[in-house]
Amino acid sequence: MSDPAAVDDYIASKLLGDDEALSAALRANAAAGLPAIDVSAAQGKMLHLLARIAGARRILEIGTLGGYSTIWLARALPADGQLVTLELDPHHAAVARANLDHAGVGALCEIRVGDAIATLAALPGEALFDLVFIDADKERYADYLTAAVRLSRPGTVIVCDNVVREGGVIDPASSDPKVPGTRALFDAIAAHPRLDATAIQTVGAKKWDGFILAVVTA
Ligand code: SAH
Ligand code: DHB
Ligand code: MG
């Protein structure tokens, strides 16, 4: 019997190819002591494809870590595109800056260091984003969602990572402190008049988890 992580390796070998900059980013993250909680390669490629399908010119990411998902997303942008990524930890941001520059997407990416709630509040509502990827502290996803919609236009794509949590999302006995925030996110989306959404469960290199995919309506 094969296992989900081995299937992720198969998917990567068939469809993703070797990529020096992405591999180097993961090595640099590990060397700098960052946790290995980046999206998987297959998930990164999915984010990249979603951004291309959406024709995204402006992308907002909440939760940079070492910029692995940022590289995937930035590579979907046109030459005059822009990606703004928000990170609390200055050490993570410094590692990400080096990784983004090494990958050749540094000029397209702005890393804003600080608590994302405050950074989001300071972003003007005029220059709207085409795609938002929410992947920071799970406790406050519902607040990030509210901010993301304020910075969206009809048609903006919103993706939220890590919303299944090995099934913890529906387990009333779960001791995962991130589960209440995840449930608050589902409630907020379900009640939101301007969001149409689904959630897809995933297995693979990153165990049993899932993401929400939403579109902002008029
Ligand atoms: N998107 C990355 C992984 C992000 S991990 C990837 O897939 O490659 C989550 C990140 O969110 C961590 O780097 C963490 O420091 C950051 N974070 C946690 N709380 C935050 C906050 N309040 N504001 C901004 N970033 C935060
Ligand atoms: C965690 C965060 C993530 O963004 C992720 O993809 C996996 C785990 C975490 O905080 O544990
Ligand atoms: Mg994540």
Short mmCIF file of C-alpha atoms and ligand atoms in Angstrom, two decimals:
data_model
loop_
_atom_site.label_atom_id
_atom_site.label_comp_id
_atom_site.label_asym_id
_atom_site.label_seq_id
_atom_site.Cartn_x
_atom_site.Cartn_y
_atom_site.Cartn_z
CA MET A 1 0.00 0.00 0.00
CA SER A 2 1.41 3.38 -0.97
CA ASP A 3 0.94 6.37 1.27
CA PRO A 4 -0.19 9.95 0.63
CA ALA A 5 3.30 11.44 1.03
CA ALA A 6 4.67 9.07 -1.62
CA VAL A 7 1.85 10.08 -3.96
CA ASP A 8 2.83 13.72 -3.40
CA ASP A 9 6.35 12.74 -4.51
CA TYR A 10 4.86 11.12 -7.63
CA ILE A 11 2.78 14.22 -8.40
CA ALA A 12 5.82 16.42 -7.96
CA SER A 13 8.00 14.25 -10.17
CA LYS A 14 5.41 14.11 -12.97
CA LEU A 15 3.90 17.61 -12.91
CA LEU A 16 6.03 20.04 -10.92
CA GLY A 17 9.62 19.39 -11.94
CA ASP A 18 12.77 20.22 -10.03
CA ASP A 19 13.08 23.82 -9.02
CA GLU A 20 16.34 25.14 -7.66
CA ALA A 21 14.92 28.31 -6.08
CA LEU A 22 12.08 26.54 -4.29
CA SER A 23 14.36 23.76 -3.00
CA ALA A 24 16.87 26.37 -1.88
CA ALA A 25 14.15 28.26 -0.03
CA LEU A 26 13.19 25.16 1.95
CA ARG A 27 16.86 24.48 2.75
CA ALA A 28 17.37 28.09 3.86
CA ASN A 29 14.25 27.93 6.03
CA ALA A 30 15.52 24.79 7.77
CA ALA A 31 19.00 26.26 8.23
CA ALA A 32 17.46 29.36 9.80
CA GLY A 33 15.36 27.30 12.21
CA LEU A 34 11.97 28.07 10.66
CA PRO A 35 9.25 25.43 11.18
CA ALA A 36 8.49 23.26 8.11
CA ILE A 37 4.88 24.43 7.86
CA ASP A 38 5.02 25.77 4.31
CA VAL A 39 2.44 24.57 1.81
CA SER A 40 3.43 21.42 -0.06
CA ALA A 41 4.83 21.67 -3.58
CA ALA A 42 1.54 20.46 -5.06
CA GLN A 43 -0.38 23.01 -3.00
CA GLY A 44 2.04 25.76 -4.00
CA LYS A 45 1.50 24.89 -7.65
CA MET A 46 -2.25 25.00 -7.07
CA LEU A 47 -1.96 28.52 -5.61
CA HIS A 48 0.15 29.49 -8.62
CA LEU A 49 -2.42 28.11 -11.05
CA LEU A 50 -5.33 29.78 -9.23
CA ALA A 51 -3.53 33.12 -9.51
CA ARG A 52 -2.97 32.57 -13.22
CA ILE A 53 -6.55 31.44 -13.81
CA ALA A 54 -7.74 34.56 -12.00
CA GLY A 55 -5.40 36.73 -14.08
CA ALA A 56 -4.13 38.16 -10.80
CA ARG A 57 -2.08 41.36 -10.97
CA ARG A 58 -2.19 42.11 -7.24
CA ILE A 59 -1.90 39.39 -4.60
CA LEU A 60 -2.14 39.65 -0.80
CA GLU A 61 -0.67 36.94 1.43
CA ILE A 62 -1.21 36.85 5.20
CA GLY A 63 1.55 34.72 6.78
CA THR A 64 4.87 34.72 4.89
CA LEU A 65 7.12 32.37 6.89
CA GLY A 66 10.16 31.89 4.58
CA GLY A 67 8.29 32.88 1.44
CA TYR A 68 7.85 29.42 -0.09
CA SER A 69 4.18 29.96 -0.96
CA THR A 70 5.07 33.57 -1.83
CA ILE A 71 7.45 32.40 -4.57
CA TRP A 72 4.79 30.15 -6.09
CA LEU A 73 2.26 33.01 -6.08
CA ALA A 74 4.67 35.71 -7.29
CA ARG A 75 5.63 33.60 -10.28
CA ALA A 76 2.03 33.90 -11.50
CA LEU A 77 2.24 37.70 -11.69
CA PRO A 78 2.90 39.76 -14.80
CA ALA A 79 6.08 41.87 -14.84
CA ASP A 80 4.19 44.88 -13.45
CA GLY A 81 2.29 42.84 -10.85
CA GLN A 82 2.58 43.22 -7.10
CA LEU A 83 2.45 40.88 -4.12
CA VAL A 84 2.11 42.17 -0.57
CA THR A 85 2.87 39.59 2.12
CA LEU A 86 2.38 40.12 5.87
CA GLU A 87 4.60 38.59 8.55
CA LEU A 88 4.80 39.12 12.31
CA ASP A 89 8.27 37.69 12.90
CA PRO A 90 11.18 39.83 11.62
CA HIS A 91 13.43 36.76 11.44
CA HIS A 92 10.95 34.96 9.18
CA ALA A 93 10.66 38.11 7.06
CA ALA A 94 14.45 38.37 6.65
CA VAL A 95 14.71 34.74 5.56
CA ALA A 96 11.81 35.29 3.15
CA ARG A 97 13.40 38.41 1.67
CA ALA A 98 16.57 36.48 0.81
CA ASN A 99 14.55 33.56 -0.61
CA LEU A 100 12.40 35.86 -2.77
CA ASP A 101 15.43 37.71 -4.10
CA HIS A 102 17.21 34.43 -4.85
CA ALA A 103 14.13 33.23 -6.73
CA GLY A 104 14.14 36.37 -8.88
CA VAL A 105 10.74 37.64 -7.67
CA GLY A 106 12.02 40.05 -5.03
CA ALA A 107 11.13 43.17 -7.00
CA LEU A 108 7.49 42.08 -7.25
CA CYS A 109 7.13 41.39 -3.52
CA GLU A 110 6.74 43.68 -0.53
CA ILE A 111 7.02 42.10 2.93
CA ARG A 112 5.27 44.10 5.65
CA VAL A 113 6.50 43.16 9.11
CA GLY A 114 4.12 43.41 12.06
CA ASP A 115 0.86 42.05 13.38
CA ALA A 116 -1.24 41.40 10.28
CA ILE A 117 -4.38 42.86 11.89
CA ALA A 118 -2.68 46.23 12.21
CA THR A 119 -0.98 46.01 8.82
CA LEU A 120 -4.26 45.15 7.12
CA ALA A 121 -6.01 48.09 8.78
CA ALA A 122 -3.35 50.38 7.31
CA LEU A 123 -3.79 49.08 3.74
CA PRO A 124 -5.89 51.50 1.67
CA GLY A 125 -9.16 50.22 0.22
CA GLU A 126 -8.48 51.61 -3.27
CA ALA A 127 -5.78 49.30 -4.67
CA LEU A 128 -7.79 46.13 -4.46
CA PHE A 129 -6.36 42.62 -4.58
CA ASP A 130 -7.26 39.94 -7.13
CA LEU A 131 -6.27 37.02 -4.88
CA VAL A 132 -5.81 36.74 -1.11
CA PHE A 133 -4.07 33.79 0.59
CA ILE A 134 -4.77 33.56 4.34
CA ASP A 135 -2.18 31.40 6.16
CA ALA A 136 -1.17 33.15 9.42
CA ASP A 137 -2.34 32.52 13.01
CA LYS A 138 -5.43 30.38 12.75
CA GLU A 139 -7.07 31.94 15.83
CA ARG A 140 -7.80 35.13 13.88
CA TYR A 141 -8.78 33.85 10.46
CA ALA A 142 -12.27 35.37 10.75
CA ASP A 143 -10.74 38.82 11.31
CA TYR A 144 -8.39 38.29 8.36
CA LEU A 145 -11.37 37.31 6.24
CA THR A 146 -13.19 40.56 7.09
CA ALA A 147 -10.11 42.56 6.14
CA ALA A 148 -9.62 40.54 2.96
CA VAL A 149 -13.16 41.28 1.77
CA ARG A 150 -12.65 45.00 2.43
CA LEU A 151 -9.61 44.83 0.14
CA SER A 152 -11.43 42.84 -2.56
CA ARG A 153 -13.54 43.51 -5.63
CA PRO A 154 -16.25 41.27 -7.07
CA GLY A 155 -14.35 38.27 -8.44
CA THR A 156 -11.47 38.36 -5.97
CA VAL A 157 -10.35 34.86 -5.01
CA ILE A 158 -9.74 34.09 -1.32
CA VAL A 159 -7.90 30.91 -0.21
CA CYS A 160 -7.61 29.93 3.47
CA ASP A 161 -5.07 27.23 4.43
CA ASN A 162 -5.27 24.60 7.18
CA VAL A 163 -9.01 24.55 7.80
CA VAL A 164 -9.52 20.79 8.38
CA ARG A 165 -6.80 20.10 10.94
CA GLU A 166 -6.87 16.30 10.77
CA GLY A 167 -10.63 16.46 11.19
CA GLY A 168 -10.39 18.55 14.35
CA VAL A 169 -12.66 21.15 12.78
CA ILE A 170 -15.73 19.00 13.56
CA ASP A 171 -14.44 17.28 16.72
CA PRO A 172 -16.09 18.81 19.80
CA ALA A 173 -13.45 17.10 21.99
CA SER A 174 -10.51 18.48 20.00
CA SER A 175 -7.76 19.96 22.14
CA ASP A 176 -6.27 21.83 19.15
CA PRO A 177 -6.38 25.50 20.22
CA LYS A 178 -6.67 26.50 16.57
CA VAL A 179 -9.97 24.71 16.05
CA PRO A 180 -12.26 27.44 17.50
CA GLY A 181 -10.72 29.99 15.13
CA THR A 182 -11.22 27.65 12.21
CA ARG A 183 -14.87 27.10 13.12
CA ALA A 184 -15.33 30.87 13.49
CA LEU A 185 -14.00 31.20 9.93
CA PHE A 186 -16.53 28.71 8.57
CA ASP A 187 -19.32 30.53 10.45
CA ALA A 188 -18.18 33.90 9.13
CA ILE A 189 -18.06 32.69 5.52
CA ALA A 190 -21.39 30.90 5.82
CA ALA A 191 -23.02 34.10 7.08
CA HIS A 192 -21.23 36.47 4.70
CA PRO A 193 -23.49 38.05 2.06
CA ARG A 194 -20.60 38.57 -0.39
CA LEU A 195 -18.83 35.21 -0.34
CA ASP A 196 -19.45 31.99 -2.24
CA ALA A 197 -17.18 29.19 -1.02
CA THR A 198 -16.24 25.56 -0.72
CA ALA A 199 -13.68 23.64 1.30
CA ILE A 200 -11.54 20.83 -0.10
CA GLN A 201 -9.86 18.25 2.12
CA THR A 202 -6.29 17.28 1.31
CA VAL A 203 -3.84 14.51 2.18
CA GLY A 204 -0.20 14.22 1.19
CA ALA A 205 3.11 15.49 2.51
CA LYS A 206 1.24 17.79 4.94
CA LYS A 207 -1.08 15.14 6.41
CA TRP A 208 -4.88 15.42 6.50
CA ASP A 209 -5.89 19.06 6.18
CA GLY A 210 -7.72 21.24 3.70
CA PHE A 211 -8.31 24.69 2.31
CA ILE A 212 -11.24 27.00 1.74
CA LEU A 213 -11.70 28.48 -1.73
CA ALA A 214 -14.00 31.50 -1.91
CA VAL A 215 -14.94 34.14 -4.44
CA VAL A 216 -16.17 37.63 -3.56
CA THR A 217 -19.51 38.45 -5.18
CA ALA A 218 -21.04 41.84 -6.00
N1 SAH B 1 2.47 30.87 3.79
C1 SAH B 1 3.68 30.18 4.27
C2 SAH B 1 3.48 29.58 5.65
C3 SAH B 1 3.02 30.56 6.70
S1 SAH B 1 3.19 29.89 8.34
C4 SAH B 1 4.03 29.07 3.28
O1 SAH B 1 3.14 28.26 2.98
O2 SAH B 1 5.18 29.01 2.82
C5 SAH B 1 2.39 31.13 9.25
C6 SAH B 1 3.18 32.45 9.40
O3 SAH B 1 2.31 33.41 9.97
C7 SAH B 1 4.39 32.34 10.35
O4 SAH B 1 5.56 32.80 9.72
C8 SAH B 1 4.01 33.25 11.50
O5 SAH B 1 5.11 33.95 12.07
C9 SAH B 1 3.06 34.21 10.84
N2 SAH B 1 2.15 34.89 11.79
C10 SAH B 1 1.65 34.38 12.94
N3 SAH B 1 0.88 35.30 13.56
C11 SAH B 1 0.90 36.41 12.78
C12 SAH B 1 0.32 37.70 12.87
N4 SAH B 1 -0.45 38.04 13.91
N5 SAH B 1 0.56 38.59 11.88
C13 SAH B 1 1.34 38.25 10.83
N6 SAH B 1 1.91 37.06 10.68
C14 SAH B 1 1.71 36.14 11.64
C1 DHB B 2 0.74 25.44 10.97
C2 DHB B 2 0.57 26.54 10.17
C3 DHB B 2 0.43 26.41 8.80
O1 DHB B 2 0.23 27.45 7.99
C4 DHB B 2 0.46 25.13 8.23
O2 DHB B 2 0.31 25.03 6.90
C5 DHB B 2 0.64 24.02 9.04
C6 DHB B 2 0.78 24.19 10.40
C7 DHB B 2 0.89 25.60 12.43
O3 DHB B 2 0.84 26.76 12.91
O4 DHB B 2 1.08 24.60 13.10
MG MG B 3 -0.58 26.84 6.08
#
